[in-house]
Tab-separated table of C-alpha atoms and ligand atoms in Angstrom:
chain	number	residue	atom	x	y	z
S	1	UNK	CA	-107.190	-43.604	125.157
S	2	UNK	CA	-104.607	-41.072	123.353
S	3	UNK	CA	-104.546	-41.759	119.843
S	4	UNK	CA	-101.148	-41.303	119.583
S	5	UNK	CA	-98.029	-41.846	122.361
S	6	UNK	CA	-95.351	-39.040	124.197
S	7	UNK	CA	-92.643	-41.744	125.150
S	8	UNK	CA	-90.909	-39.851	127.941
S	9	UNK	CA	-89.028	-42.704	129.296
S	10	UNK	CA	-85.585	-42.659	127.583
S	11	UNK	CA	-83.237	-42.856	130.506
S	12	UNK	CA	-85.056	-46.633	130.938
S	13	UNK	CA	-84.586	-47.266	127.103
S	14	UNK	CA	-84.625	-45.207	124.144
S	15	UNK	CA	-86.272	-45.742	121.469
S	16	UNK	CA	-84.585	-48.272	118.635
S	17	UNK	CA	-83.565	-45.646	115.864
S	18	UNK	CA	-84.018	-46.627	111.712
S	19	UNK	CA	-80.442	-47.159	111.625
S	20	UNK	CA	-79.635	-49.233	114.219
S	21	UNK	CA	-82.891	-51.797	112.770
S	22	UNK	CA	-81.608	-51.650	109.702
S	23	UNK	CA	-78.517	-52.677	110.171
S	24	UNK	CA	-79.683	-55.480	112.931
S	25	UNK	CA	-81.897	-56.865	109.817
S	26	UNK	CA	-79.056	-56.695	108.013
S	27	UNK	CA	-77.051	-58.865	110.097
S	28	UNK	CA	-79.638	-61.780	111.040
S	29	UNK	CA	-78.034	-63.882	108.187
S	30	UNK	CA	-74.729	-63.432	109.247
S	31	UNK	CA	-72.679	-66.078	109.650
S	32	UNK	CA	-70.619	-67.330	112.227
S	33	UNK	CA	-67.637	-64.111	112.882
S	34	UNK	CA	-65.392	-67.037	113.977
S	35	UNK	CA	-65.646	-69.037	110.774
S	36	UNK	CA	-62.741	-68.790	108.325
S	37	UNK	CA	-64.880	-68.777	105.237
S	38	UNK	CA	-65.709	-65.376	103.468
S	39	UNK	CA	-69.423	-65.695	105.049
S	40	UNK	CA	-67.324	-66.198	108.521
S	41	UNK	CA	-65.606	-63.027	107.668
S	42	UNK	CA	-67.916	-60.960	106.131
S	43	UNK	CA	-69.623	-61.591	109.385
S	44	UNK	CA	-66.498	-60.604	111.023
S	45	UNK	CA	-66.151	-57.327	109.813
S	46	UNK	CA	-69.760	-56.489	110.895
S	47	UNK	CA	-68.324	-57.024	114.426
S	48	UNK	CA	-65.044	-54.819	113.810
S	49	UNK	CA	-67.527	-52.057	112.106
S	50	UNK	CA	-69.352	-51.947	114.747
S	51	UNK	CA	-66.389	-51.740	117.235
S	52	UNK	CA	-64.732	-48.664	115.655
S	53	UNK	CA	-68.080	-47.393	115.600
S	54	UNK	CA	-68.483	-47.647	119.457
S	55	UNK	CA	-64.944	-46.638	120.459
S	56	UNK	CA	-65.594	-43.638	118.348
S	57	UNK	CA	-68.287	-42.394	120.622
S	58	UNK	CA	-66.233	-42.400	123.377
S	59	UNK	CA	-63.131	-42.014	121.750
S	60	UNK	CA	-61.159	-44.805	122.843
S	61	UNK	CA	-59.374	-47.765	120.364
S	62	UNK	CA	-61.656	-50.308	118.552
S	63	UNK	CA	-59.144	-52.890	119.684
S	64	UNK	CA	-59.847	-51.661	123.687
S	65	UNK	CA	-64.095	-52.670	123.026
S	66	UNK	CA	-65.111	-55.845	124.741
S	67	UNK	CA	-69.054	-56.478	124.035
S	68	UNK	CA	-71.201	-58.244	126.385
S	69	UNK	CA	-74.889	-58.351	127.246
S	70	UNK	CA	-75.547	-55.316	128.188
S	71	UNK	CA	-74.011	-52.934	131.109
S	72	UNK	CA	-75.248	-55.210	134.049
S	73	UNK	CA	-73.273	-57.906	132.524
S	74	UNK	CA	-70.327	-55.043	131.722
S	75	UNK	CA	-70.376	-54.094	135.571
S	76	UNK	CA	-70.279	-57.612	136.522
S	77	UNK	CA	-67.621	-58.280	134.839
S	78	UNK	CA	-65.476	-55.489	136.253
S	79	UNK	CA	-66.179	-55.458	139.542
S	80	UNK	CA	-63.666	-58.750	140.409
S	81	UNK	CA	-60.875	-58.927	142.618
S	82	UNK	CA	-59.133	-60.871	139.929
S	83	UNK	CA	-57.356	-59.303	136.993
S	84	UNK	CA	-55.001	-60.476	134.941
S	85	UNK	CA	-52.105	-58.255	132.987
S	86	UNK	CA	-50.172	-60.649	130.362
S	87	UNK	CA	-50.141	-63.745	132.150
S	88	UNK	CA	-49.678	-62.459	135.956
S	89	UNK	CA	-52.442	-62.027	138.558
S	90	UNK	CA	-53.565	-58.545	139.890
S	91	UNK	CA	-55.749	-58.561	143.294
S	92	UNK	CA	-58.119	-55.291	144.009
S	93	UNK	CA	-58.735	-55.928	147.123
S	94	UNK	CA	-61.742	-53.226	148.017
S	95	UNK	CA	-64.312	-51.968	146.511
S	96	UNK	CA	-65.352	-47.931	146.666
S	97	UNK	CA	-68.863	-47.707	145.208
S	98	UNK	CA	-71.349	-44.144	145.345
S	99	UNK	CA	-74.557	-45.237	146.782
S	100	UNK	CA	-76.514	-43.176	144.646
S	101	UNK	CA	-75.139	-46.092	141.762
S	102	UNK	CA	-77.553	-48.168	139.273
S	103	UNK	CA	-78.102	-51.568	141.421
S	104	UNK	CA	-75.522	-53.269	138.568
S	105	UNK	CA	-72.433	-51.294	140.414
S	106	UNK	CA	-74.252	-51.001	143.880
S	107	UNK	CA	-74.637	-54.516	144.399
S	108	UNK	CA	-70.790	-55.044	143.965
S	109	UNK	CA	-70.274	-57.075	141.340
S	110	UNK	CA	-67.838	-60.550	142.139
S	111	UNK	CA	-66.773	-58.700	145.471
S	112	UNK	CA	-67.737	-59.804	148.647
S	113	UNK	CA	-70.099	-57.319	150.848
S	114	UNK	CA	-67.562	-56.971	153.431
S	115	UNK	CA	-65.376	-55.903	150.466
S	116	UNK	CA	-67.052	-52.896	149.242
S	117	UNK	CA	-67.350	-49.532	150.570
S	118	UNK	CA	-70.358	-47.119	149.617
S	119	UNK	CA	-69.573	-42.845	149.175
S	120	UNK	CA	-72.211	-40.989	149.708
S	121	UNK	CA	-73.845	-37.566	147.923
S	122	UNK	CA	-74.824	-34.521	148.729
S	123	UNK	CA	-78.115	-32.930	148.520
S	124	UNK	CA	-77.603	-32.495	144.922
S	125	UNK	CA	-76.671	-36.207	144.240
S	126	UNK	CA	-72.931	-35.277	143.755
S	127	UNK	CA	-70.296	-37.855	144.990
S	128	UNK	CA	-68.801	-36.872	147.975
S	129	UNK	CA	-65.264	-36.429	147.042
S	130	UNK	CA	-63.488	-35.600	150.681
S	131	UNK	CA	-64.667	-38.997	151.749
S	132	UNK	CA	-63.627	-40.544	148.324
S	133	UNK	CA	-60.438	-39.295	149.084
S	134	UNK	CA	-60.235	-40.458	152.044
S	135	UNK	CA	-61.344	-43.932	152.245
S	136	UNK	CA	-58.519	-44.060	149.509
S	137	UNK	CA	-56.062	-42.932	151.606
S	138	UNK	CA	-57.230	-45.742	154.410
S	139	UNK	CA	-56.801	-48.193	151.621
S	140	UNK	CA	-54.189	-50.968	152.563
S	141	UNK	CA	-52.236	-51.960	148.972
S	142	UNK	CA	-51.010	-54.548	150.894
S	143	UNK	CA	-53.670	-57.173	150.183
S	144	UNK	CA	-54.177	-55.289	146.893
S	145	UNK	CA	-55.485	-52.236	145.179
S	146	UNK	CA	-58.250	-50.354	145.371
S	147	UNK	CA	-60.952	-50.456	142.617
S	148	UNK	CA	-63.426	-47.579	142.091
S	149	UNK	CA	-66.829	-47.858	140.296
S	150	UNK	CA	-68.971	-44.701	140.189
S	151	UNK	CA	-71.757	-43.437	137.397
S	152	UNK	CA	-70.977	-40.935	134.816
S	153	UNK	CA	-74.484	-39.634	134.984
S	154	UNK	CA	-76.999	-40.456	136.967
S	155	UNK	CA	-80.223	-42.483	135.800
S	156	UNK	CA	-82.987	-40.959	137.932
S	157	UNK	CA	-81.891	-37.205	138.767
S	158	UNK	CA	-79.590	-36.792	135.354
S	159	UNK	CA	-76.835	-35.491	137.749
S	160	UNK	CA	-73.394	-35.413	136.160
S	161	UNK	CA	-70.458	-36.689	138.431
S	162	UNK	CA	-67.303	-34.887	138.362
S	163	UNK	CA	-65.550	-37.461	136.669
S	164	UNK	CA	-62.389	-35.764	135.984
S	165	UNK	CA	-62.018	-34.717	139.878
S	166	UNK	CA	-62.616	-38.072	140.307
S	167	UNK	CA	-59.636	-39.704	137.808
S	168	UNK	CA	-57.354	-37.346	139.612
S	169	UNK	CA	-58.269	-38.491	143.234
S	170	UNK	CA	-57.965	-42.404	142.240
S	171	UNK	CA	-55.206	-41.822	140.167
S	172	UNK	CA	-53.459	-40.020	143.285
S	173	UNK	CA	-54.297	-43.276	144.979
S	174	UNK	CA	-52.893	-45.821	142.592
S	175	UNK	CA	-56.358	-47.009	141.945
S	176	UNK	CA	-58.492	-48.488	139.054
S	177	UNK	CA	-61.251	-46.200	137.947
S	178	UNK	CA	-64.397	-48.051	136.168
S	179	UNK	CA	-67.145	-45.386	135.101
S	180	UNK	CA	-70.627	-46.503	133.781
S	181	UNK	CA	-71.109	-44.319	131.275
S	182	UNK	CA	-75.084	-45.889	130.371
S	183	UNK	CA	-76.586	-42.766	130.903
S	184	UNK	CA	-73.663	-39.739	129.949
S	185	UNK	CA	-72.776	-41.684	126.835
S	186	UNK	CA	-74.495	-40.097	123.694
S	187	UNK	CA	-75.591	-37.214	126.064
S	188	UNK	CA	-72.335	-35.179	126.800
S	189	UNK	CA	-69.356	-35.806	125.059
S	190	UNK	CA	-66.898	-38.804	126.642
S	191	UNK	CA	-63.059	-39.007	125.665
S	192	UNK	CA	-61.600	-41.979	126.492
S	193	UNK	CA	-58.153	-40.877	125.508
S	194	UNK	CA	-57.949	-37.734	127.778
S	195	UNK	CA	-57.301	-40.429	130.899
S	196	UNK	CA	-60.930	-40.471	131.287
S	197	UNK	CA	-61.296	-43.441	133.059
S	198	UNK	CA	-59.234	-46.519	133.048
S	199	UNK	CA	-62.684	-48.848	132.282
S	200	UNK	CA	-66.270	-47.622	130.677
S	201	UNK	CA	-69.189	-49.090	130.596
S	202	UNK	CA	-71.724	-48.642	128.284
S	203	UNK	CA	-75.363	-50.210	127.101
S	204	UNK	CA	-76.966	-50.080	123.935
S	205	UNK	CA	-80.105	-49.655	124.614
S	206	UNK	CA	-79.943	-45.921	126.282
S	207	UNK	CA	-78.768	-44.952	122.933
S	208	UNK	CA	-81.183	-45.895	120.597
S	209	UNK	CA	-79.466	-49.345	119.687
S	210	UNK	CA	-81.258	-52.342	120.314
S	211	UNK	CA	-81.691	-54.169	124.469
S	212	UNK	CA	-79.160	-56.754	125.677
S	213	UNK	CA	-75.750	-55.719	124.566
S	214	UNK	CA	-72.921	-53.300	125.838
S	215	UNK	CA	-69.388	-52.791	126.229
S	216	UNK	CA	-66.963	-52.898	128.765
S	217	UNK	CA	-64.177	-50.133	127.113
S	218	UNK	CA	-60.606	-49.936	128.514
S	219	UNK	CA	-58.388	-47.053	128.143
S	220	UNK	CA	-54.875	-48.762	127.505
S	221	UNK	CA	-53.962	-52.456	126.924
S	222	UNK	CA	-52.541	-52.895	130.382
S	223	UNK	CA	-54.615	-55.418	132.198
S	224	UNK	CA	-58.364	-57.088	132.368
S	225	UNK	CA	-60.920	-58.379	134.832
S	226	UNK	CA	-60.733	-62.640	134.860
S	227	UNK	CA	-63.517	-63.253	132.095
S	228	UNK	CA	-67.121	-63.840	133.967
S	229	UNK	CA	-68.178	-66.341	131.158
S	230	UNK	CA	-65.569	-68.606	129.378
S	231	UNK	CA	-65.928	-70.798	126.702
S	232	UNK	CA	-64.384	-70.371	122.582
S	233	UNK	CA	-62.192	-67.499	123.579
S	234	UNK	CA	-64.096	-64.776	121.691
S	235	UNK	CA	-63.318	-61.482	122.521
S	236	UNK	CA	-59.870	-62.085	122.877
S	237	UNK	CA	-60.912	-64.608	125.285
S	238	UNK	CA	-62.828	-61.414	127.911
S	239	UNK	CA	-65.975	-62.880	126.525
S	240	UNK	CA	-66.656	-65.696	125.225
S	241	UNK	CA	-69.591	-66.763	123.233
S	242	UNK	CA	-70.623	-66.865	119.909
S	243	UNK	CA	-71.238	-62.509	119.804
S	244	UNK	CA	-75.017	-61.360	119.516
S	245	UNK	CA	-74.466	-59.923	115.685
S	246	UNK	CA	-77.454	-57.975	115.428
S	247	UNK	CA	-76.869	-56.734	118.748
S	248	UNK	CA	-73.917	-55.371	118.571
S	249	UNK	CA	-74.189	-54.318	114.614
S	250	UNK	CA	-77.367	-52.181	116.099
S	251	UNK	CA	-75.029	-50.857	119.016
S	252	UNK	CA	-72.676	-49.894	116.193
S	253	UNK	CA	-75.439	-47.910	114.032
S	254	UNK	CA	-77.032	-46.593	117.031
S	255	UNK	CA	-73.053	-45.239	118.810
S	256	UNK	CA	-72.644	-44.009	115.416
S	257	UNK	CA	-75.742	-41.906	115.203
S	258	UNK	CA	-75.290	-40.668	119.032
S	259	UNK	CA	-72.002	-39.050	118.128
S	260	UNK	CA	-73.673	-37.287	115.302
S	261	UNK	CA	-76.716	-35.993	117.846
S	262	UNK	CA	-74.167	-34.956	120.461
S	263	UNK	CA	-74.393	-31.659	118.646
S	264	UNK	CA	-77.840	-31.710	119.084
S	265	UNK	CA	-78.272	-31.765	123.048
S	266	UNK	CA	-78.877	-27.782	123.229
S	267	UNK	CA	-82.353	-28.502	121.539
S	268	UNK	CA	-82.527	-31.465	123.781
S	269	UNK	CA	-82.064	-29.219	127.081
S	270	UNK	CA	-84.753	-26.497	125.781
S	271	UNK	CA	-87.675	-29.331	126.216
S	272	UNK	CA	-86.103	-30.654	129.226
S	273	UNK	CA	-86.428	-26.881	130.520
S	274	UNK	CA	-89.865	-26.355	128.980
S	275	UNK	CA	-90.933	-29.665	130.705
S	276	UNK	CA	-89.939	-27.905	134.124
S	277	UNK	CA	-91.709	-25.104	133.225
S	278	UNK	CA	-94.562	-26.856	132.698
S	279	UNK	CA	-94.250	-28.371	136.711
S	280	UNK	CA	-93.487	-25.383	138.423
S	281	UNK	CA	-96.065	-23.042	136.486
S	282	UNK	CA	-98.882	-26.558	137.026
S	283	UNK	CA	-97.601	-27.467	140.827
S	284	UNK	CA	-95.331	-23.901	142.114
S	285	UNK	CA	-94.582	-26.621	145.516
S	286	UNK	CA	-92.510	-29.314	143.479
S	287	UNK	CA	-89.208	-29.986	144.400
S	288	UNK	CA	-87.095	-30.783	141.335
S	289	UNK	CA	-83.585	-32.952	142.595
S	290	UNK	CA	-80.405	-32.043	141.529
S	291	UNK	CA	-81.633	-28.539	140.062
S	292	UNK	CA	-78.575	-27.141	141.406
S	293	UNK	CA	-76.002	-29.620	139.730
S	294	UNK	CA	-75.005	-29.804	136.332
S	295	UNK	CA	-77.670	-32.401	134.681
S	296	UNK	CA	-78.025	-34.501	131.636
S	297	UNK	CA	-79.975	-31.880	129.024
S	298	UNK	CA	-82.600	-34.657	128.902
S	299	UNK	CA	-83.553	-35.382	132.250
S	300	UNK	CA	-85.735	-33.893	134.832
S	301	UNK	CA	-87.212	-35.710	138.026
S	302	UNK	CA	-89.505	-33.919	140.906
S	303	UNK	CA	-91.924	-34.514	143.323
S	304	UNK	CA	-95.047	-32.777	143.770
S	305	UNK	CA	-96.309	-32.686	147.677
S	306	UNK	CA	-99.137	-34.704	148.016
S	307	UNK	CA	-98.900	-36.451	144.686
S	308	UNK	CA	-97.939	-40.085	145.147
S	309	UNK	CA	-95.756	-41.024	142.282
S	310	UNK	CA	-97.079	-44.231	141.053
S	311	UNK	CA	-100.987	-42.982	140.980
S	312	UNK	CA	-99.357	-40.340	138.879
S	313	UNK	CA	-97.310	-42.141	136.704
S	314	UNK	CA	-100.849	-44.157	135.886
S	315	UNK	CA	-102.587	-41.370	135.280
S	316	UNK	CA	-99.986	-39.820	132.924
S	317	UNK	CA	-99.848	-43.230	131.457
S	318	UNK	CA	-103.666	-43.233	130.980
S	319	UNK	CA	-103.325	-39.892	129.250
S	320	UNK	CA	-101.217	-41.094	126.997
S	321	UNK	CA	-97.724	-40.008	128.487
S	322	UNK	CA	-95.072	-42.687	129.109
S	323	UNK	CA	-92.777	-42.159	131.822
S	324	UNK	CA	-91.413	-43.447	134.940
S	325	UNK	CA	-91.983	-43.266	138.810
S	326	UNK	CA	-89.679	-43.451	141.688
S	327	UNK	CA	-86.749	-46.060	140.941
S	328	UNK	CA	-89.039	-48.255	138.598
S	329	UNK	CA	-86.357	-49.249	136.481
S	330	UNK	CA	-86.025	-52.517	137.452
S	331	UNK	CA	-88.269	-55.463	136.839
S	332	UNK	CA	-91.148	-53.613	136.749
S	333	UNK	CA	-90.711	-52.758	140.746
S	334	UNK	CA	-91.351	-49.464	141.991
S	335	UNK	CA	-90.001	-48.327	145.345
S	336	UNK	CA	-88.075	-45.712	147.214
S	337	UNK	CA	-85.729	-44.427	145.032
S	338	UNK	CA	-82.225	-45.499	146.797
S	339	UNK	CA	-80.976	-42.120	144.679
S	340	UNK	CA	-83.061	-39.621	146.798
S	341	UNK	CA	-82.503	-41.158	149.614
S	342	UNK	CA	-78.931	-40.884	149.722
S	343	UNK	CA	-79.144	-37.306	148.582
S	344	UNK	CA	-80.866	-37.040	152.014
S	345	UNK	CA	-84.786	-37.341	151.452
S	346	UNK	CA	-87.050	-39.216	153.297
S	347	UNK	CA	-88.320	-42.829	152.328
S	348	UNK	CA	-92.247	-41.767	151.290
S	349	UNK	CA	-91.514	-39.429	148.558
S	350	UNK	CA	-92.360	-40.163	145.366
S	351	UNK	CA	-91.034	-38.764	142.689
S	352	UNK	CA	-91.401	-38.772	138.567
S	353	UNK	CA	-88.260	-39.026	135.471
S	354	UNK	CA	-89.191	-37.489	132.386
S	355	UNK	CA	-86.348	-38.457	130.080
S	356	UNK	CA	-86.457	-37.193	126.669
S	357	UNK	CA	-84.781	-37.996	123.129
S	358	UNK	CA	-84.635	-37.320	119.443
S	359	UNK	CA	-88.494	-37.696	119.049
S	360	UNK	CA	-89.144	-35.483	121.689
S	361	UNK	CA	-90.782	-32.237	120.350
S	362	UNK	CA	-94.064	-29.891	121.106
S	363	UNK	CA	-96.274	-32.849	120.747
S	364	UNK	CA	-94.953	-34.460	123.697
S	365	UNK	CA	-94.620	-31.658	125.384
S	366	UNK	CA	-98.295	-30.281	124.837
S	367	UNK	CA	-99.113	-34.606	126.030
S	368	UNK	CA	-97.373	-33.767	129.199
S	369	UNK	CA	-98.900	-30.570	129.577
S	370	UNK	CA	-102.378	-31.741	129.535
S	371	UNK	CA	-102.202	-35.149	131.620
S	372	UNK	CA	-100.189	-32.926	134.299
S	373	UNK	CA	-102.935	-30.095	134.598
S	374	UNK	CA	-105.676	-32.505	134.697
S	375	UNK	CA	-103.659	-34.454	137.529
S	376	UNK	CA	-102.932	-31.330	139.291
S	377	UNK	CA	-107.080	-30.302	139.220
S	378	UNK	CA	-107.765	-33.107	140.690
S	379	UNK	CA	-105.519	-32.574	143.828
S	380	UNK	CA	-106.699	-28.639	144.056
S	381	UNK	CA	-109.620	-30.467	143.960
S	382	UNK	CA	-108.671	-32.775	146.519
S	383	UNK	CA	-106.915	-30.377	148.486
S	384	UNK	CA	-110.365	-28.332	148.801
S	385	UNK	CA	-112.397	-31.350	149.603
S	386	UNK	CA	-110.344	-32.346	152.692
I	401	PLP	N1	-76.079	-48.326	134.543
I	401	PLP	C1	-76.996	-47.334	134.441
I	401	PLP	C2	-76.626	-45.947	134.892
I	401	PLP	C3	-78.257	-47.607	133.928
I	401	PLP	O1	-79.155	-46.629	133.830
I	401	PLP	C4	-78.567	-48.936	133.518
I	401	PLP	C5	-79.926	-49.273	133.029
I	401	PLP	O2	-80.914	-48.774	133.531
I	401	PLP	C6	-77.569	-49.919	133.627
I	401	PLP	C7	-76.353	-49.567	134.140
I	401	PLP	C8	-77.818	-51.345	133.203
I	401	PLP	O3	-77.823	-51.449	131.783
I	401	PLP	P1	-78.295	-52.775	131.031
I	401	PLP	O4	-79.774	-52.661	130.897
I	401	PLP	O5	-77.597	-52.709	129.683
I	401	PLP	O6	-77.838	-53.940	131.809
């Protein structure tokens, strides 16, 4: 066994940074935020640090930051037909998904199947925007409006979505936009007050904050999904629940320190590129997805011919080298990636995401190196024998 680790597996969680543990110990004693008492508001202002710490990454308003669980719960959240603005009701009555969307946003949230309407991608994973536009333009406001939910930045290929194209064409519409941001946020710079999007979602843990919290983010004040859990009105009553105050105090330390490294992502894009010239010097046939579209600096994901993704990812693993095969970000499953398939490739193929992050250097890279040239003997080797 490798004495020491190459954690290449970012995009499925990054790695808890000093800060963000710090201030999580930090806050384990805290009391109750909704408690009157100075302890109640020390605790308090924890929360509200941590909110204008968030909102800054992205920069929106602290007072626009609802935390939940995590992104899933985020997505969940937003994808109802029922809002509310003031007191009044507001219906979306269809939902326009990508198919090439984490499961949280795929699956549809509160909508009904029959509800919700997948746009595909091309061969480079990008959103197909002429059929965006025109499923809009099919949309009957009648029974309500249209709601779309589409990824900043893809989790498996690192594809960036033309987001801005995208506001324009739902704005055009009179539609909602909700963008989960899990992936872009931290990685290319987000700005909520440009008319970004009208909702964001975001997840701690893909920036180096701790698992199990995330924000839903709205641009203006104007209206909000009915809450998904209600209870003691926290959150201005879009969440309620005593809040997870380590959670989101590490979300806070870890948003703060990704706005700080967003200056850093050139450094970030030189291994990614290293990395692929590590696979096409090691295996000249492999086919690396999304090449052609602009990509997260810290993601790469390829097939090699031949090379079935999950013996790989074991044998890299063996070596030493964490990272992940085919769509295994969920509960340990590994299948198909739904990703590649919509971007046109067959069901068999497996493929492998390197992700890298701030503790990426030449160690990791020399780790990836050496479990991917002693894979790659052993199908010449292969390859001869047959
Ligand atoms: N959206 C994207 C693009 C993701 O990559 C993930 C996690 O893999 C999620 C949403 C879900 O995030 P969470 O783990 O906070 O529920």
């Amino acid at each position: 066994m490798a004495a020491t680790r190459a954690y290449l597996d970012y995009n499925a969680s990054a790695p808890l940074i000093a800060e963000a543990r710090s201030a999580m110990v930090a806050a384990l004693d805290a009391a109750n935020p909704s408690s009157v008492h100075s302890e109640g508001r020390a605790a308090r202002r924890l929360i509200e640090d941590a909110r204008r710490d968030v909102a800054r990454l992205v920069n929106a308003k602290p007072e626009h930051v609802v935390f939940t669980s995590g992104a899933t719960e985020a997505a969940s959240t937003l994808l109802t037909p029922d809002w509310q603005m003031g007191r009044g009701d507001v219906r979306m009555s269809h939902l326009y998904v990508c198919e090439a969307d984490h499961p949280c946003v795929l699956g549809g949230g509160r909508f009904a199947a029959a509800q919700v309407t997948r746009i595909g991608v091309d061969r480079n994973g990008i959103a197909d925007l002429d059929a965006l536009t025109k499923a809009l333009a099919a949309h009957d406001r009648a029974d309500g409006l249209p709601l779309v939910a589409i990824h900043a930045a893809n989790n498996e290929t690192g594809v960036i979505q033309p987001i801005g194209r995208i506001a324009e064409i739902v704005k055009a519409a009179r539609g909602v936009l909700v963008v989960d941001a899990v992936q872009a946020a931290g990685r290319i710079p987000i700005d909520m007050s440009a008319g970004y999007a009208d909702y964001l979602i975001l997840s701690s843990h893909k920036i180096g904050g701790p698992k199990g919290v995330g924000a839903i983010i709205a641009h203006a004040d104007l209206m909000m999904p009915k809450p998904l859990i209600n209870g003691g009105g926290q959150e201005k009553g879009h969440r309620a629940g005593t809040e997870n105050l380590p959670g989101i105090a590490g979300f806070g330390a870890a948003a703060r320190a990704a706005l700080a490294g967003l200056d850093a992502m050139e450094a970030v894009a030189q291994c990614r590129d290293e990395i692929e010239a590590i696979v096409r010097e090691l295996a000249p046939d492999a086919e690396i997805f999304g090449a052609a579209a602009p990509r997260l600096a810290n993601t790469t994901f390829f097939a090699i011919p031949g090379l079935k993704a999950e013996t790989a990812q074991i044998a890299f693993d063996l070596a030493g080298v964490a990272l992940s095969a085919g769509s295994a970000c969920s509960s340990g499953k590994v299948g198909p990636s739904h990703v590649l398939k919509a971007m046109g490739y067959g069901d068999s193929l497996g493929a492998l995401r390197v992700s890298t992050g701030h503790t990426t250097g030449a160690g990791e890279i020399e780790a990836f190196r050496a479990a991917l040239a002693a894979i790659a003997a052993r199908r010449a080797g292969k390859e001869q024998a047959a």
